[in-house]
mmCIF file of C-alpha atoms in Angstrom:
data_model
loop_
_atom_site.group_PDB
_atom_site.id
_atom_site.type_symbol
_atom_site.label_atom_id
_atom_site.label_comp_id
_atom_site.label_asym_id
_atom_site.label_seq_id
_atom_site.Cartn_x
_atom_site.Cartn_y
_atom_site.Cartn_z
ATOM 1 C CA UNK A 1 -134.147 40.493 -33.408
ATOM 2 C CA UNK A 2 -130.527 39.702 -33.283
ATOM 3 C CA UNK A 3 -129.068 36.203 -33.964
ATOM 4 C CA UNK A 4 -127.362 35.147 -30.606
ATOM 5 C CA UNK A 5 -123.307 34.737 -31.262
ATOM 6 C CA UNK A 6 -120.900 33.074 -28.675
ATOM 7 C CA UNK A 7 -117.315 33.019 -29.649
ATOM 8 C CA UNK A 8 -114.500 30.706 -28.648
ATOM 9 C CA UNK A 9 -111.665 32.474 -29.199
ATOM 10 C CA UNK A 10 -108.194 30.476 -29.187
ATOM 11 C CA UNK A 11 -104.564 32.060 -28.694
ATOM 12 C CA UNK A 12 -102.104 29.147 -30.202
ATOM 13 C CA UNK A 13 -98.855 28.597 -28.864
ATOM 14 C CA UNK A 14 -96.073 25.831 -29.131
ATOM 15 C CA UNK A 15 -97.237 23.599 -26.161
ATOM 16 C CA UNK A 16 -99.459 25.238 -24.689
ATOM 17 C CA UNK A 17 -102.753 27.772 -25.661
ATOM 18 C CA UNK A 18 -104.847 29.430 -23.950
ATOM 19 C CA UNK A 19 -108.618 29.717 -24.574
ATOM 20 C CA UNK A 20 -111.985 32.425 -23.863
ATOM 21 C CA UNK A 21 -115.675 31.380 -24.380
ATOM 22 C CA UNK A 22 -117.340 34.884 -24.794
ATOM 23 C CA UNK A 23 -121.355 34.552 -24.915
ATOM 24 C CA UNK A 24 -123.515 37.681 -25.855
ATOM 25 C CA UNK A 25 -122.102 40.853 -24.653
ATOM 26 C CA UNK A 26 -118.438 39.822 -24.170
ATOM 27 C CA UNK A 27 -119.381 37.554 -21.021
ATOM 28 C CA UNK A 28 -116.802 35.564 -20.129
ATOM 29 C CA UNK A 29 -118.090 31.994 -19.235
ATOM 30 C CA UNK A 30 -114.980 30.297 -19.218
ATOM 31 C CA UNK A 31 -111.303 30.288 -19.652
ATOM 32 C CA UNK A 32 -108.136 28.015 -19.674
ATOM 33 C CA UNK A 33 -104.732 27.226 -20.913
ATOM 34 C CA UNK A 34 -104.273 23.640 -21.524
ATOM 35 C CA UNK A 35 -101.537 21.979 -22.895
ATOM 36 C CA UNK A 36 -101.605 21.513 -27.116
ATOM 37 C CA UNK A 37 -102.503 17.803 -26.785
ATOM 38 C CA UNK A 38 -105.275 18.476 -24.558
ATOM 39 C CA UNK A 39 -107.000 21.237 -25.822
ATOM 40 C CA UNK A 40 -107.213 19.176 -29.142
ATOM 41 C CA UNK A 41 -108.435 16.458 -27.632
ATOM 42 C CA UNK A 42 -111.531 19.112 -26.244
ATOM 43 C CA UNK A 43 -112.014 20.506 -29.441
ATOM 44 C CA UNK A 44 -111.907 16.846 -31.113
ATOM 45 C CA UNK A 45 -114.449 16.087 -28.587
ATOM 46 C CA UNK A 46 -116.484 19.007 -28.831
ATOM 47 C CA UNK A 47 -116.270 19.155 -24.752
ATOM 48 C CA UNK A 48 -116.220 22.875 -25.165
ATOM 49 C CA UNK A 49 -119.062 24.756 -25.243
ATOM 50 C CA UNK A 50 -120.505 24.641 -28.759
ATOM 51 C CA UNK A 51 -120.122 28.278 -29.643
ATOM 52 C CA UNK A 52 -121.516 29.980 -33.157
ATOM 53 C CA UNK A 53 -117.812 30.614 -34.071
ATOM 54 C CA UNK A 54 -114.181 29.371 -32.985
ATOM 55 C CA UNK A 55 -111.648 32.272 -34.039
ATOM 56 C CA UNK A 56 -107.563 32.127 -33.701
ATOM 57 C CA UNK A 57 -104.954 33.757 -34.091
ATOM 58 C CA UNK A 58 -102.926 33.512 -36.989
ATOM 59 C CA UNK A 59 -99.144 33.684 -37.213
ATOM 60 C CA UNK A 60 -98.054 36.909 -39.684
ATOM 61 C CA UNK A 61 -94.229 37.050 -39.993
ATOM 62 C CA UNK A 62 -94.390 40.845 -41.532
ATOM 63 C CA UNK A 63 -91.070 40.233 -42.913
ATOM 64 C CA UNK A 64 -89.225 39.381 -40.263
ATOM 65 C CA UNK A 65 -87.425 35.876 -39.894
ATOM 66 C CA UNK A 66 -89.304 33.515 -37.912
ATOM 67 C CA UNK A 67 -87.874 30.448 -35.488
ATOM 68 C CA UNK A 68 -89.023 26.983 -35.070
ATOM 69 C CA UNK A 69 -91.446 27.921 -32.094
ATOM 70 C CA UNK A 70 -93.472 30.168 -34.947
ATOM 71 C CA UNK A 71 -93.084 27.408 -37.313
ATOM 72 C CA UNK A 72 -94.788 25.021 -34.489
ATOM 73 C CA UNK A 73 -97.573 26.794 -33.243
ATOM 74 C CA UNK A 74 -98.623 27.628 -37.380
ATOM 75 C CA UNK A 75 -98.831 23.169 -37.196
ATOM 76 C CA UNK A 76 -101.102 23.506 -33.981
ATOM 77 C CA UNK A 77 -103.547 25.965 -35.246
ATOM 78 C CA UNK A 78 -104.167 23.827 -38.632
ATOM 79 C CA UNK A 79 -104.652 20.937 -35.881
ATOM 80 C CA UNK A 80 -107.107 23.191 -33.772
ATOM 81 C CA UNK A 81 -108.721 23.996 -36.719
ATOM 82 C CA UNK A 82 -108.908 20.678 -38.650
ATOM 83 C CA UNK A 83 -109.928 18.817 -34.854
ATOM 84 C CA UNK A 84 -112.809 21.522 -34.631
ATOM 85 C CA UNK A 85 -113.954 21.442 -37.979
ATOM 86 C CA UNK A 86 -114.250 17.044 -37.977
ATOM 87 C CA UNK A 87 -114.430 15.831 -34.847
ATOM 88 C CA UNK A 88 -117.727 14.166 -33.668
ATOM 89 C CA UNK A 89 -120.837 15.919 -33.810
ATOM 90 C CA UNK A 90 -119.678 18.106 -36.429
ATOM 91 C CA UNK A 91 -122.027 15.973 -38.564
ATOM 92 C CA UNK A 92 -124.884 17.823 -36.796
ATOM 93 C CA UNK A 93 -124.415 21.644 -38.431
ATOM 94 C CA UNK A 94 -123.495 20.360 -42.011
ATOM 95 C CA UNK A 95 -124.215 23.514 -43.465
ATOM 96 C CA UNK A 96 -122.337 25.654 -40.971
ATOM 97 C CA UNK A 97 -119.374 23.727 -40.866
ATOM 98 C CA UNK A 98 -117.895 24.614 -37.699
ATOM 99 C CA UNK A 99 -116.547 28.408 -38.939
ATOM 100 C CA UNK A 100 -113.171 28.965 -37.653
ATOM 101 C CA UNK A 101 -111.940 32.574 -38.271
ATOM 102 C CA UNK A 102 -108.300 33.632 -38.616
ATOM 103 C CA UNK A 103 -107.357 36.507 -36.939
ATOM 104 C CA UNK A 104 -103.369 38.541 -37.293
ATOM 105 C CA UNK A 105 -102.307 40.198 -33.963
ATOM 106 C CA UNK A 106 -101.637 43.213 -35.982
ATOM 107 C CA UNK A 107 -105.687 43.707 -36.577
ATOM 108 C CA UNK A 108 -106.272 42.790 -32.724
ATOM 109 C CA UNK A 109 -103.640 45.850 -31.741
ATOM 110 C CA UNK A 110 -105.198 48.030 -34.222
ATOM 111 C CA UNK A 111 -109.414 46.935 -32.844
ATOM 112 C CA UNK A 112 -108.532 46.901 -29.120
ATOM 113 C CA UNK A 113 -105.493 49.925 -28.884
ATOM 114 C CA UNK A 114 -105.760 51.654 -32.402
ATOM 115 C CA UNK A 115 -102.195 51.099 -32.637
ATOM 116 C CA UNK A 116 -100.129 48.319 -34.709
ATOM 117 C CA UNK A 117 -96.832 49.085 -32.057
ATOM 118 C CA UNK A 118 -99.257 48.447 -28.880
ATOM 119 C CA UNK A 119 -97.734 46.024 -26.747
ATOM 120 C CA UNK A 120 -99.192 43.015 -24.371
ATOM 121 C CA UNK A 121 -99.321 45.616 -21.590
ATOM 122 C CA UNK A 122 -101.448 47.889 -23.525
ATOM 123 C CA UNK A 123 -103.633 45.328 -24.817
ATOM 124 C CA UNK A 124 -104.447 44.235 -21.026
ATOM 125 C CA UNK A 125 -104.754 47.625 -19.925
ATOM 126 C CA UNK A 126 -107.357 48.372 -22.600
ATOM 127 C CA UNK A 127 -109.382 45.471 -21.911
ATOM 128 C CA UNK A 128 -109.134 46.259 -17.783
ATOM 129 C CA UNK A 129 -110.996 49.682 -18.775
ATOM 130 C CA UNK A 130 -113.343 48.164 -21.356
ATOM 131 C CA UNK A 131 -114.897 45.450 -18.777
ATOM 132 C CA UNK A 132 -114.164 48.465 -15.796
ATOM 133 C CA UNK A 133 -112.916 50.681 -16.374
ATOM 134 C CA UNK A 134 -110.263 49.681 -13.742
ATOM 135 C CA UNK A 135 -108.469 46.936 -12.537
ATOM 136 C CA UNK A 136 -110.798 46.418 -8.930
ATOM 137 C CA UNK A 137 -113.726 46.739 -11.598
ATOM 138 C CA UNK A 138 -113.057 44.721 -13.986
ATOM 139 C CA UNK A 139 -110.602 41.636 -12.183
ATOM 140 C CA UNK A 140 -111.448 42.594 -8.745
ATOM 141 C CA UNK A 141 -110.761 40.042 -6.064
ATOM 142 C CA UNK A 142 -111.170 36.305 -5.080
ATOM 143 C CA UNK A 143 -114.404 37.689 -2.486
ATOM 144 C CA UNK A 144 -115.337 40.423 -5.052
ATOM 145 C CA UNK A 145 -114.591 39.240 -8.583
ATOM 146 C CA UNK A 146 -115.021 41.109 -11.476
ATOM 147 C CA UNK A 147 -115.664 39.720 -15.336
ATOM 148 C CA UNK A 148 -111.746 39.055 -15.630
ATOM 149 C CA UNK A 149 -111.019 37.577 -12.726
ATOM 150 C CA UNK A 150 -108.701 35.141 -12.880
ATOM 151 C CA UNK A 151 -107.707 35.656 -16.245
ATOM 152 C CA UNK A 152 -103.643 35.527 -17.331
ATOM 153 C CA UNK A 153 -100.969 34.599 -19.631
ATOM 154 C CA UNK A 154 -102.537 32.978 -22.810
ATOM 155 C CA UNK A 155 -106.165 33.905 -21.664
ATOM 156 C CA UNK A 156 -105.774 37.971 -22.051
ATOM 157 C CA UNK A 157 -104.619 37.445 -25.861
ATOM 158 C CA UNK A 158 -107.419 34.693 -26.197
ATOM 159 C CA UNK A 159 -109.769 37.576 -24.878
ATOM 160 C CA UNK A 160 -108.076 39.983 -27.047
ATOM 161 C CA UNK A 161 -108.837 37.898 -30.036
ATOM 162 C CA UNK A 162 -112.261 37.358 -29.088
ATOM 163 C CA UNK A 163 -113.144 40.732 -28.117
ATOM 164 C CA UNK A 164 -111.819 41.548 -31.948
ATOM 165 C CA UNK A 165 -114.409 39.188 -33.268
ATOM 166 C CA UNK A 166 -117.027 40.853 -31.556
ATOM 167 C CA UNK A 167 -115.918 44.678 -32.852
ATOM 168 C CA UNK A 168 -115.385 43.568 -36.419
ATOM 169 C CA UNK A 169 -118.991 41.352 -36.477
ATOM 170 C CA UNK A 170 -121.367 43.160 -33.433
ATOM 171 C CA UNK A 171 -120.897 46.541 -33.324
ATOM 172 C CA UNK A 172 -122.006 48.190 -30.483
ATOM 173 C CA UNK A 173 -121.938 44.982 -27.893
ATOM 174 C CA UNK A 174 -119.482 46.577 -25.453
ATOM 175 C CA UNK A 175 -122.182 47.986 -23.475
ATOM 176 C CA UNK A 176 -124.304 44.509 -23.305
ATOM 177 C CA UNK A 177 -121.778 43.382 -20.513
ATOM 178 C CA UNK A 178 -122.246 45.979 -18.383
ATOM 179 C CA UNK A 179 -125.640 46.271 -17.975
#
C-alpha cells in the first residue's frame, strides 16, 4: 500500500502569493491568494491544512538581470519557508521537519508542457486538459463546477507547481482524479 501524500504547493510573489492544497490524486481541496503578511501568518499558525509536503517555487535568474520585485519575493519564500518549518506545532513531526521543496519554473514548464519556452497560457491550457480535458470539464461553471473552478492568477502557477510535485514523486496519479 501506498503512503498517502497531500501537497501544499505555494507560488511566491512580492505582496501577494497564491496557494493549492492538492490531496491524493491531484484533488484540489482548497485555494487562495492572500496577501504576503497573511499567508505567513497561516503558515506560522499552521491554519492550513497540515499536508505531507509544502513545495515553492524558487526564483532562477538564468542569467538574466533581475529587479527589486525578484529580489523581494526570494525574502518571502525564505519567510514562507522558515514560518512553516518553526511555527507552532512543528514540535509534533520532529523527525519530518516540515519538508519544504524548492521547485524552478523552468522544471514546472518542462513536467507540465515539455517545453522550457512554454508560456502562462500554455501552462493553463495543459492543466484545463489534464483535469478535462476541456475548459467546461475541467472549470466548468458556478451551477456545474469542475475540479478548477474558480481557480486564477497566482492559483494556476501554485497548481502548476504542485501538479510538478506529484509527476516528479507519484507517477502515475493523474488518473486518481478522475475516477
Amino acid at each position: 500500500m501506498r503512503d498517502y501524500i497531500s501537497v501544499l504547493a505555494i507560488d511566491p510573489g512580492t505582496t501577494q502569493s497564491g496557494y493549492v492544497f492538492l490531496t491524493e490524486g491531484g484533488i484540489v481541496e482548497a485555494h487562495e491568494i492572500l496577501d504576503n503578511e497573511s499567508l505567513l501568518e497561516k503558515l506560522e499558525r499552521k491554519k492550513v491544512t497540515i499536508p505531507t509536503i509544502v513545495v515553492i517555487e524558487m526564483i532562477a535568474s538564468q542569467g538574466m538581470a533581475v529587479g527589486k520585485e525578484v529580489f523581494e519575493t526570494c525574502v518571502w519564500i525564505g519567510r514562507f519557508i522558515e514560518a512553516w518549518k518553526t511555527g507552532p506545532g512543528a514540535e509534533r513531526s520532529p523527525t519530518r521537519c516540515w519538508p519544504v521543496v524548492r521547485i524552478l519554473r523552468r522544471d514546472i514548464k518542462l513536467a507540465i508542457c515539455e517545453n522550457a519556452r512554454a508560456k502562462d497560457g500554455n501552462i493553463r491550457q495543459a492543466l484545463i486538459d489534464r483535469y478535462g480535458p476541456g475548459k467546461e470539464k475541467a472549470i466548468g461553471k458556478k451551477a456545474t463546477s469542475g475540479p478548477l473552478y474558480g481557480i486564477h492568477s497566482h492559483e494556476w502557477a501554485a497548481l502548476a507547481l504542485g501538479v510538478t510535485y506529484l509527476d516528479q514523486h507519484r507517477p502515475g496519479w493523474s488518473n486518481a482524479h478522475t475516477s
